[in-house]
PDB file of C-alpha atoms and ligand atoms in Angstrom:
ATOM      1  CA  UNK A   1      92.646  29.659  84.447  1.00 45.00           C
ATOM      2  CA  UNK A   2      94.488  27.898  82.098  1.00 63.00           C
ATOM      3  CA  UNK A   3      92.616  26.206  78.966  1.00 90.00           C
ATOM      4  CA  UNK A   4      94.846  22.858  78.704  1.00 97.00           C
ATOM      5  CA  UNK A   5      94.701  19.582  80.601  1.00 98.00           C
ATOM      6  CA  UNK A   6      97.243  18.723  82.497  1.00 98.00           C
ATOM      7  CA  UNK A   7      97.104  14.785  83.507  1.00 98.00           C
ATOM      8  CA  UNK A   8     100.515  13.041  84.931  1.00 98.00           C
ATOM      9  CA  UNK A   9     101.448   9.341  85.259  1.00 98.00           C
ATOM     10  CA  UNK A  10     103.359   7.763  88.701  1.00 98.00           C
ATOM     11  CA  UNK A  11     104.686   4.999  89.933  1.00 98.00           C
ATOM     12  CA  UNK A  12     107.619   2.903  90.769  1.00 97.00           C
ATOM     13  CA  UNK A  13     110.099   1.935  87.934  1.00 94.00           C
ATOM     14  CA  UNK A  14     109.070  -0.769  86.703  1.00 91.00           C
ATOM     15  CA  UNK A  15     105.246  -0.342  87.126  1.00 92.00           C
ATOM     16  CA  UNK A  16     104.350  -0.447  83.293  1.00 91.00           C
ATOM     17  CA  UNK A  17     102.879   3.373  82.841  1.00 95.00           C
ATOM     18  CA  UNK A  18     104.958   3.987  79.164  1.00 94.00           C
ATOM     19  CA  UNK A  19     102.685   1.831  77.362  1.00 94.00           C
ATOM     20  CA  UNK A  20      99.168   3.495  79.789  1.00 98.00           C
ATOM     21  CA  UNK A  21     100.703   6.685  78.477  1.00 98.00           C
ATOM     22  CA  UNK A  22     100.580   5.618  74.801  1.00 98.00           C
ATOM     23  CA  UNK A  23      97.008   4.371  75.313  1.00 98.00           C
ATOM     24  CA  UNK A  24      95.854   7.783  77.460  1.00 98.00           C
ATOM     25  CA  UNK A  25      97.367   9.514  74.309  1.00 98.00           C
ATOM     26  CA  UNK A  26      95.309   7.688  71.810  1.00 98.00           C
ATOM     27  CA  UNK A  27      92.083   7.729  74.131  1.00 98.00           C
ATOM     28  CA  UNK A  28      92.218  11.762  73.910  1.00 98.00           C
ATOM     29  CA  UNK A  29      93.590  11.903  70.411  1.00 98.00           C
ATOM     30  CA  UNK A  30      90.486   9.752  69.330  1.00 98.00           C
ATOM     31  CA  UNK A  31      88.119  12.168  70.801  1.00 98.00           C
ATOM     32  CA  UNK A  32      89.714  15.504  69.215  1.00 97.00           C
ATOM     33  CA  UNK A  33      92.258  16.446  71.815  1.00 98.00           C
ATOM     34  CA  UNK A  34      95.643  18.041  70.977  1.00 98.00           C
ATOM     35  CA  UNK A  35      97.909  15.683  73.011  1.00 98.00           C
ATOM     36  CA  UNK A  36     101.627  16.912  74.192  1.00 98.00           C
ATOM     37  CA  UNK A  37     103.851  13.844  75.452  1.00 98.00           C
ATOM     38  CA  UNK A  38     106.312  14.904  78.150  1.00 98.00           C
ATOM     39  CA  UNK A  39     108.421  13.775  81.084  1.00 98.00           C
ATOM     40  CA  UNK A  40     110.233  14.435  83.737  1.00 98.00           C
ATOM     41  CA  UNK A  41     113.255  14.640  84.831  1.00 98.00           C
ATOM     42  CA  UNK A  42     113.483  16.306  81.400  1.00 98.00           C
ATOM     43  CA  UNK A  43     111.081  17.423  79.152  1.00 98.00           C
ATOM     44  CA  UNK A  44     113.021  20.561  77.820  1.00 98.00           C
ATOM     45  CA  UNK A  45     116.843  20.791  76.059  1.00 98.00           C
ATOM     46  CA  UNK A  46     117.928  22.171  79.639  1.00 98.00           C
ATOM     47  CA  UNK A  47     116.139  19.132  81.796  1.00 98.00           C
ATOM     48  CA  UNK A  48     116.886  16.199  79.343  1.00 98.00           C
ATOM     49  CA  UNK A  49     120.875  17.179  79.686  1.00 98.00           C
ATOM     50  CA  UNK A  50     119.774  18.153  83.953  1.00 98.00           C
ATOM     51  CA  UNK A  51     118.384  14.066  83.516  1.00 98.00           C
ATOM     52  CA  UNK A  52     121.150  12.830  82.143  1.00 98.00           C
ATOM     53  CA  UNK A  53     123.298  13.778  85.478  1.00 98.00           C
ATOM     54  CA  UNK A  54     120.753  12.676  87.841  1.00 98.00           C
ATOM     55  CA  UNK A  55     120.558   9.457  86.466  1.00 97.00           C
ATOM     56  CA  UNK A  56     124.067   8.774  85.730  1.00 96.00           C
ATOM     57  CA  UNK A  57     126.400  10.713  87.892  1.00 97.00           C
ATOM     58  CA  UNK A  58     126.650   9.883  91.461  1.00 97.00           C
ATOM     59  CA  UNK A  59     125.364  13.190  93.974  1.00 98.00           C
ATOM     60  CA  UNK A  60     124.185  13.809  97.316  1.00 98.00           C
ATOM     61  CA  UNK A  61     120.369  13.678  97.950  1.00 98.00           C
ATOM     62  CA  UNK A  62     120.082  17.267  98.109  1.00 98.00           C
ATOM     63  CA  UNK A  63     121.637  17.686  94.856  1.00 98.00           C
ATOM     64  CA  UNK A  64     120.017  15.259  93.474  1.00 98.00           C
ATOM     65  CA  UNK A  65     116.801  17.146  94.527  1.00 98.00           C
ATOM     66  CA  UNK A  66     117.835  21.042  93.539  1.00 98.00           C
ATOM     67  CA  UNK A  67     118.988  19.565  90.382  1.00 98.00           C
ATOM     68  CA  UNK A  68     115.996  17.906  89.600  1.00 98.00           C
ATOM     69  CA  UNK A  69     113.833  21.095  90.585  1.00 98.00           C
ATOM     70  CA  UNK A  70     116.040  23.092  88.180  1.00 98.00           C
ATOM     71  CA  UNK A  71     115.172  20.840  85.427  1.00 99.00           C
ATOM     72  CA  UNK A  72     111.303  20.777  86.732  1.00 98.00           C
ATOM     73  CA  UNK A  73     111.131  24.764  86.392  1.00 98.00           C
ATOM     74  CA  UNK A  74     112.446  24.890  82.985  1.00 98.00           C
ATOM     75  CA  UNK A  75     109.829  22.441  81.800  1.00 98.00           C
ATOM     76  CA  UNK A  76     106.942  24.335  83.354  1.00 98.00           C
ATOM     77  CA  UNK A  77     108.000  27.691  82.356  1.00 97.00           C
ATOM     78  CA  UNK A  78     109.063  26.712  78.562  1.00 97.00           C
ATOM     79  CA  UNK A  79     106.655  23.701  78.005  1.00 98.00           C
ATOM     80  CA  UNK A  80     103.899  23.135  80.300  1.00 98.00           C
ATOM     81  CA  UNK A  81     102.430  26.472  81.018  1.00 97.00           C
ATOM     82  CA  UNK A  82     102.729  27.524  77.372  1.00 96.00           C
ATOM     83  CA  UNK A  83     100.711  24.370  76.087  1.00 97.00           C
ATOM     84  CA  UNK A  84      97.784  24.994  78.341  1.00 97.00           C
ATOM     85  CA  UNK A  85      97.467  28.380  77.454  1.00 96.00           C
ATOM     86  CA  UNK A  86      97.411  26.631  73.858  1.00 97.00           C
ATOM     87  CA  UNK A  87      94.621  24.553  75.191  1.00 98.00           C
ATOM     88  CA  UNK A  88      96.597  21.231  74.683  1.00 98.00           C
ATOM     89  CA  UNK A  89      96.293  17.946  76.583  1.00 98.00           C
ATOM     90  CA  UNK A  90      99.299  17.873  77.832  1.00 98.00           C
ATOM     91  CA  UNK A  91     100.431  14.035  78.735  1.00 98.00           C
ATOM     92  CA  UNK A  92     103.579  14.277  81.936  1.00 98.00           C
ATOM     93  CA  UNK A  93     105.307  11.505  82.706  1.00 98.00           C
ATOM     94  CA  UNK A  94     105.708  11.769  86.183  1.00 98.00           C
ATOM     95  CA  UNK A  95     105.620  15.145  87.604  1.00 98.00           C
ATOM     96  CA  UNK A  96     105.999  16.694  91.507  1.00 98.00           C
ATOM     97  CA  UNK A  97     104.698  13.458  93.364  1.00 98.00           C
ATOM     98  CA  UNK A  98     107.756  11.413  92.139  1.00 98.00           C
ATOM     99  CA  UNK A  99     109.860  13.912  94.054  1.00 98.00           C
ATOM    100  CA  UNK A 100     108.061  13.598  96.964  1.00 98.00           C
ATOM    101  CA  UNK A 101     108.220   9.808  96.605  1.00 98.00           C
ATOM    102  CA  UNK A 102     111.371   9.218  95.692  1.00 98.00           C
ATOM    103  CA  UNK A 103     113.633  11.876  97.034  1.00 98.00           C
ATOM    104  CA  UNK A 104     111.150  12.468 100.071  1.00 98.00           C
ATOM    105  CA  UNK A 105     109.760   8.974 100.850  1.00 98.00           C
ATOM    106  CA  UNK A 106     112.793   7.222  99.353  1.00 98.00           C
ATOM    107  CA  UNK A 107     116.073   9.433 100.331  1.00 98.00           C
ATOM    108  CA  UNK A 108     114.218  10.685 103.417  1.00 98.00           C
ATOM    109  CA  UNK A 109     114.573  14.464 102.356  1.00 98.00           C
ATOM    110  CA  UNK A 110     112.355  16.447 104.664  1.00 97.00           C
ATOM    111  CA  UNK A 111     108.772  17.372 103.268  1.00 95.00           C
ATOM    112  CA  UNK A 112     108.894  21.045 104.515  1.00 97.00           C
ATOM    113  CA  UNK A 113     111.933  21.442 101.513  1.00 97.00           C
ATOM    114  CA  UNK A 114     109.814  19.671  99.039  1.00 98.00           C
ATOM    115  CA  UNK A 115     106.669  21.606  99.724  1.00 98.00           C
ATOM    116  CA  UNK A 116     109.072  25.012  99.193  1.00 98.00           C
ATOM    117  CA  UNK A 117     110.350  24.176  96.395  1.00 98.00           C
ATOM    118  CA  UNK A 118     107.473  22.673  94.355  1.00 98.00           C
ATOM    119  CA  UNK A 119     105.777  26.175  96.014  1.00 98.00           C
ATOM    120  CA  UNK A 120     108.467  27.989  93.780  1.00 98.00           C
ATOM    121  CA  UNK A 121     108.812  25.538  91.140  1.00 98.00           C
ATOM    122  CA  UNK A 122     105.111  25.405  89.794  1.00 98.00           C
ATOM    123  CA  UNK A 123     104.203  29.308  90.143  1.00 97.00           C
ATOM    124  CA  UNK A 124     102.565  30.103  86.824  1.00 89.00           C
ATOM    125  CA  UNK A 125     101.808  33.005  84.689  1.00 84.00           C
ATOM    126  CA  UNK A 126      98.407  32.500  85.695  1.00 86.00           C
ATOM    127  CA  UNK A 127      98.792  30.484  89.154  1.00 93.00           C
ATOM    128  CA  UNK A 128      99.537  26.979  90.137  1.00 97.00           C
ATOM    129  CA  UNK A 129     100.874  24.552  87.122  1.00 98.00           C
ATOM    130  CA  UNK A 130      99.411  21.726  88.820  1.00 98.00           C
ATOM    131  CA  UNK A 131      98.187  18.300  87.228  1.00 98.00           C
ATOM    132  CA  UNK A 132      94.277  18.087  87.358  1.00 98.00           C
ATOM    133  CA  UNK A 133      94.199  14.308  87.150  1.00 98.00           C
ATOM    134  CA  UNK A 134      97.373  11.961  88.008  1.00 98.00           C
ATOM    135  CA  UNK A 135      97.191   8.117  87.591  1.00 98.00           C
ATOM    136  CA  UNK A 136      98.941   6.187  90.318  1.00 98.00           C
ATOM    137  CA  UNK A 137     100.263   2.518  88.800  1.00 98.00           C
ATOM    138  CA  UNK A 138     100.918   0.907  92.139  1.00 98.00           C
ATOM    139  CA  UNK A 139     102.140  -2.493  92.804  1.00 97.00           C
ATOM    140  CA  UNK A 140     104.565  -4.390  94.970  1.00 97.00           C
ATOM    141  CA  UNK A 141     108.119  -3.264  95.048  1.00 96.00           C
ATOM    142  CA  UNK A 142     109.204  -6.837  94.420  1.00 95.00           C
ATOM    143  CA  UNK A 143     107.008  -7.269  91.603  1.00 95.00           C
ATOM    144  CA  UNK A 144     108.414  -4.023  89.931  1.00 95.00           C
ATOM    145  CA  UNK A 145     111.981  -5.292  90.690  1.00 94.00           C
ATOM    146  CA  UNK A 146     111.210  -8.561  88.193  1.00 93.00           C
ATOM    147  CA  UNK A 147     109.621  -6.637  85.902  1.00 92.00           C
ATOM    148  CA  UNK A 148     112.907  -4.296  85.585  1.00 91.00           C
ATOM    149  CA  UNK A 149     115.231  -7.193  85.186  1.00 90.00           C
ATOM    150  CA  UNK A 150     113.780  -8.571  82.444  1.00 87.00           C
ATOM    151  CA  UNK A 151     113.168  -5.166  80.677  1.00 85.00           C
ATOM    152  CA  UNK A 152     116.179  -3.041  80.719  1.00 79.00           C
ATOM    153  CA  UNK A 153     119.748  -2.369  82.063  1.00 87.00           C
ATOM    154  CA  UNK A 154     119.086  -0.374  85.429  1.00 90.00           C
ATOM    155  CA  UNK A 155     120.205   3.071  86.040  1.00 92.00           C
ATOM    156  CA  UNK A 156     121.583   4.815  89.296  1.00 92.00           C
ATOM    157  CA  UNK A 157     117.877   4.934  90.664  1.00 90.00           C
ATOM    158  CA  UNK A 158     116.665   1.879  89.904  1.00 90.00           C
ATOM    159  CA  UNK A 159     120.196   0.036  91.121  1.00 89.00           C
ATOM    160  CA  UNK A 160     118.640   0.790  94.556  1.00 89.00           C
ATOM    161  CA  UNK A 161     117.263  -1.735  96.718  1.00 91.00           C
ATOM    162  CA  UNK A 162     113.881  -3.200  97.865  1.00 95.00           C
ATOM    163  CA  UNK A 163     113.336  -0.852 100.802  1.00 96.00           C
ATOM    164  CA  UNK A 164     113.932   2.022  99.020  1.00 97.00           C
ATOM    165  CA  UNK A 165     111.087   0.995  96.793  1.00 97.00           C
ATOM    166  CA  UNK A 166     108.788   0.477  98.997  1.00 97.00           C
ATOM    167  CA  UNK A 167     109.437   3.835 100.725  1.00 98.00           C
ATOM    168  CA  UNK A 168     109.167   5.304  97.449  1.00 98.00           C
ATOM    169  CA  UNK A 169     105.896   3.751  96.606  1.00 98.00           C
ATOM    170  CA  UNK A 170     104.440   4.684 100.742  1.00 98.00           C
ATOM    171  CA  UNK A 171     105.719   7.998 100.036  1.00 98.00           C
ATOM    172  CA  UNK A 172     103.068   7.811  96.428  1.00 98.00           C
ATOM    173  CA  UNK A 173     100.795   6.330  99.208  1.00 98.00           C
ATOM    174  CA  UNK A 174     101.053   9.229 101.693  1.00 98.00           C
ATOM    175  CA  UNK A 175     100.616  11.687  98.745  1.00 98.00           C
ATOM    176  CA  UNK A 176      97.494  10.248  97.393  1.00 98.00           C
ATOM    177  CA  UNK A 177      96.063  10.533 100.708  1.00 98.00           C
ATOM    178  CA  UNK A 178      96.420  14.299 100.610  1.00 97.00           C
ATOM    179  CA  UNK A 179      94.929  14.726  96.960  1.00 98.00           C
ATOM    180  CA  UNK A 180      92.173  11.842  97.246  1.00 98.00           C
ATOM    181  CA  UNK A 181      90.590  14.300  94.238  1.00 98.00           C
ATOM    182  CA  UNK A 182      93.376  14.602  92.009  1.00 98.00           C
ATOM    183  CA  UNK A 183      95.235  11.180  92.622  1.00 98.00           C
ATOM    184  CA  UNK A 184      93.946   8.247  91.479  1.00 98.00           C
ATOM    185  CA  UNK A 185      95.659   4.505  92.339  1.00 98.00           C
ATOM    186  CA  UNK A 186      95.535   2.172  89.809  1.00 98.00           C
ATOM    187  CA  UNK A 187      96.195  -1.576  90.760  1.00 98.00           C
ATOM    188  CA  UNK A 188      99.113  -1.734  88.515  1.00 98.00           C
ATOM    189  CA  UNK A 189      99.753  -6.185  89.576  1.00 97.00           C
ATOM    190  CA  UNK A 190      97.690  -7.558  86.877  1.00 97.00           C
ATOM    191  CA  UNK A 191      97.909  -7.623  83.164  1.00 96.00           C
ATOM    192  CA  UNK A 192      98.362  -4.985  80.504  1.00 96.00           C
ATOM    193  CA  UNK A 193      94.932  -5.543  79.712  1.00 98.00           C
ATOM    194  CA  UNK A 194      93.372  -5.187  83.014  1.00 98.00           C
ATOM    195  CA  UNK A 195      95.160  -2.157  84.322  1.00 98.00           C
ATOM    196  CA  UNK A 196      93.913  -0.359  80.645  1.00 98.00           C
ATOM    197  CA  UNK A 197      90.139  -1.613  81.973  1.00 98.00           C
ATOM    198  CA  UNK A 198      90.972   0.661  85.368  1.00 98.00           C
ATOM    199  CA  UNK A 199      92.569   3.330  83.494  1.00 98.00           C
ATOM    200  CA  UNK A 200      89.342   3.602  80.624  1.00 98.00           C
ATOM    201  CA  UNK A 201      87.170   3.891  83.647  1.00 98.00           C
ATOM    202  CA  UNK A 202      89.094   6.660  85.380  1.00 98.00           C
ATOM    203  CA  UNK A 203      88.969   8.439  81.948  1.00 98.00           C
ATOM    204  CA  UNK A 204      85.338   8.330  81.504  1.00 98.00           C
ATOM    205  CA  UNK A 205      84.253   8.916  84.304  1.00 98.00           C
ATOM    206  CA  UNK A 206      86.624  12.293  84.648  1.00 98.00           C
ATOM    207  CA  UNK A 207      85.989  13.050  80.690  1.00 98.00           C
ATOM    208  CA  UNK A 208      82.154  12.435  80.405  1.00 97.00           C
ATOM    209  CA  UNK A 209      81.579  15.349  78.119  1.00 96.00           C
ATOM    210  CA  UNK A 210      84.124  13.356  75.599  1.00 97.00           C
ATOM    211  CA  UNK A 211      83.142  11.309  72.834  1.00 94.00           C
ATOM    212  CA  UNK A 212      85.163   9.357  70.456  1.00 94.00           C
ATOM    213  CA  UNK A 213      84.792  11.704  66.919  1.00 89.00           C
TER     214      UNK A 213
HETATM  215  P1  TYD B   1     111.453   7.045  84.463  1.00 90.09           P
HETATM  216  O1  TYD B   1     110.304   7.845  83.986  1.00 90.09           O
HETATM  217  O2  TYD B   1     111.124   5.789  85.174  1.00 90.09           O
HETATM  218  O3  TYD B   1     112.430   6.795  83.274  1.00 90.09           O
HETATM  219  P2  TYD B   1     112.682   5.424  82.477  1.00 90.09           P
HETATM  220  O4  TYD B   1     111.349   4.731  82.354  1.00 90.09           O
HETATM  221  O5  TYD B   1     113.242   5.878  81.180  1.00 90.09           O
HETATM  222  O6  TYD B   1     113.652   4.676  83.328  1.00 90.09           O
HETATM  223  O7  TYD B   1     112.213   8.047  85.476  1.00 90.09           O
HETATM  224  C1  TYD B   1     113.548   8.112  85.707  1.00 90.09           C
HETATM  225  C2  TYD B   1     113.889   8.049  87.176  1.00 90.09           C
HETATM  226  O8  TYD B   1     113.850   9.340  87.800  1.00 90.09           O
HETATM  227  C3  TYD B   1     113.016   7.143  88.028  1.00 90.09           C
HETATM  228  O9  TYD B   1     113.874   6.213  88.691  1.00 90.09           O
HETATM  229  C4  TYD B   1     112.410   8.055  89.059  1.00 90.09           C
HETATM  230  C5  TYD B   1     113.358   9.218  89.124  1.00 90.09           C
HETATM  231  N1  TYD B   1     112.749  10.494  89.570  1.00 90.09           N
HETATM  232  C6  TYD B   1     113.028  10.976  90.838  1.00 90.09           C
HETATM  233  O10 TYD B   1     113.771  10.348  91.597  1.00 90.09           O
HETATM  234  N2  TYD B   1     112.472  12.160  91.231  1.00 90.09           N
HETATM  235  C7  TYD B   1     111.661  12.888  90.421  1.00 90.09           C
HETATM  236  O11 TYD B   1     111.172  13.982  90.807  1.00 90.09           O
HETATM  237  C8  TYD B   1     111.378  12.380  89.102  1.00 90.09           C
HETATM  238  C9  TYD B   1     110.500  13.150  88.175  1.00 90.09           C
HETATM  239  C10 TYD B   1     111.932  11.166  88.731  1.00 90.09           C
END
């Protein structure tokens, strides 16, 4: 068993979990955790360059996937797995679950290939590299979509429409139904300030043993 945490962040673009990330990473820093930032597609040299064609280059689903998958092993075996074994808190934005939401829920890939490859993808030195806690920002596709335009310039994913978003974000439904332990939804509609109040209570109530120091 591996010493770290590993905790990932989900959602549809546009769902606000940067700045929860920031916060998460000052909620564990405050209480003496080692915090590791990371993300995905990317994450490593190999994976940020793997990114960069995903999100620019136009591909086939498939591709799209096994490219993405690449990226996703390079990160576990050079980054992830190696920081728990350091003991770290290791911070992911998004992980596995985005695949099956967005390439599975979204593209309509078929869940059978997902559940191979993610089989292959996160075998460990030591086992599964597997989040233990994952934080769900869910809201309304539409309400994503104006949050987007005011925000940034889209890229190749998030030039897709309406329907795909809300397939992505039943496909995040469908997944937190299978990992009701691991997967928790946060109502991601309201204000900064209230999705932080749902996101302090999922902390301390999965971290009771920490204390700020
Ligand atoms: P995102 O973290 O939203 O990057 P940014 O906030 O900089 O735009 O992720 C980039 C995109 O990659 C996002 O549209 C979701 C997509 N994606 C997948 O389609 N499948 C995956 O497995 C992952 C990890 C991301």
């Amino acid at each position: 068993m591996s010493k770290g945490r590993f905790i990932s962040f989900e959602g549809i673009d546009g769902a606000g979990k940067s700045t929860h990330i920031a916060r998460v990473a000052d909620w564990f820093r405050t209480r003496g955790a080692d915090v590791q930032w990371s993300r995905e597609p990317g994450g490593t040299p190999l994976a940020e360059t793997l990114r960069e064609l995903v999100l620019g280059r136009p591909m086939g689903s498939l591709t799209e996937l096994l490219l993405i998958f690449a990226g996703r092993r390079d990160h576990v075996e050079t980054v992830i797995a190696p920081a728990l074994q350091a003991g770290k808190t290791l911070l992911c934005d998004r992980f596995t679950d985005a695949s099956f939401a967005y390439q599975g829920g979204g593209r309509g890939l078929p869940p059978s290939v997902l559940d191979t490859l993610a089989d292959w993808v996160q075998a460990g030195p030591e086992g599964v590299v597997e989040p233990e806690l994952t934080l769900w920002f869910d809201l309304p596709a539409e309400q994503a979509a104006a949050r987007r335009a005011s925000a940034r310039e889209a890229d190749r994913i998030e030039q897709l429409d309406l329907d795909f978003f809300e397939r992505v974000r039943a496909g995040y439904a469908a997944r937190a139904a299978q990992a009701p332990q691991r997967i928790v939804r946060v109502d991601a509609s309201g204000s900064i300030e209230d999705v932080w109040a749902q996101v302090q209570a999922v902390l301390a109530a999965r971290y009771p043993e920490l204390r700020p120091c």
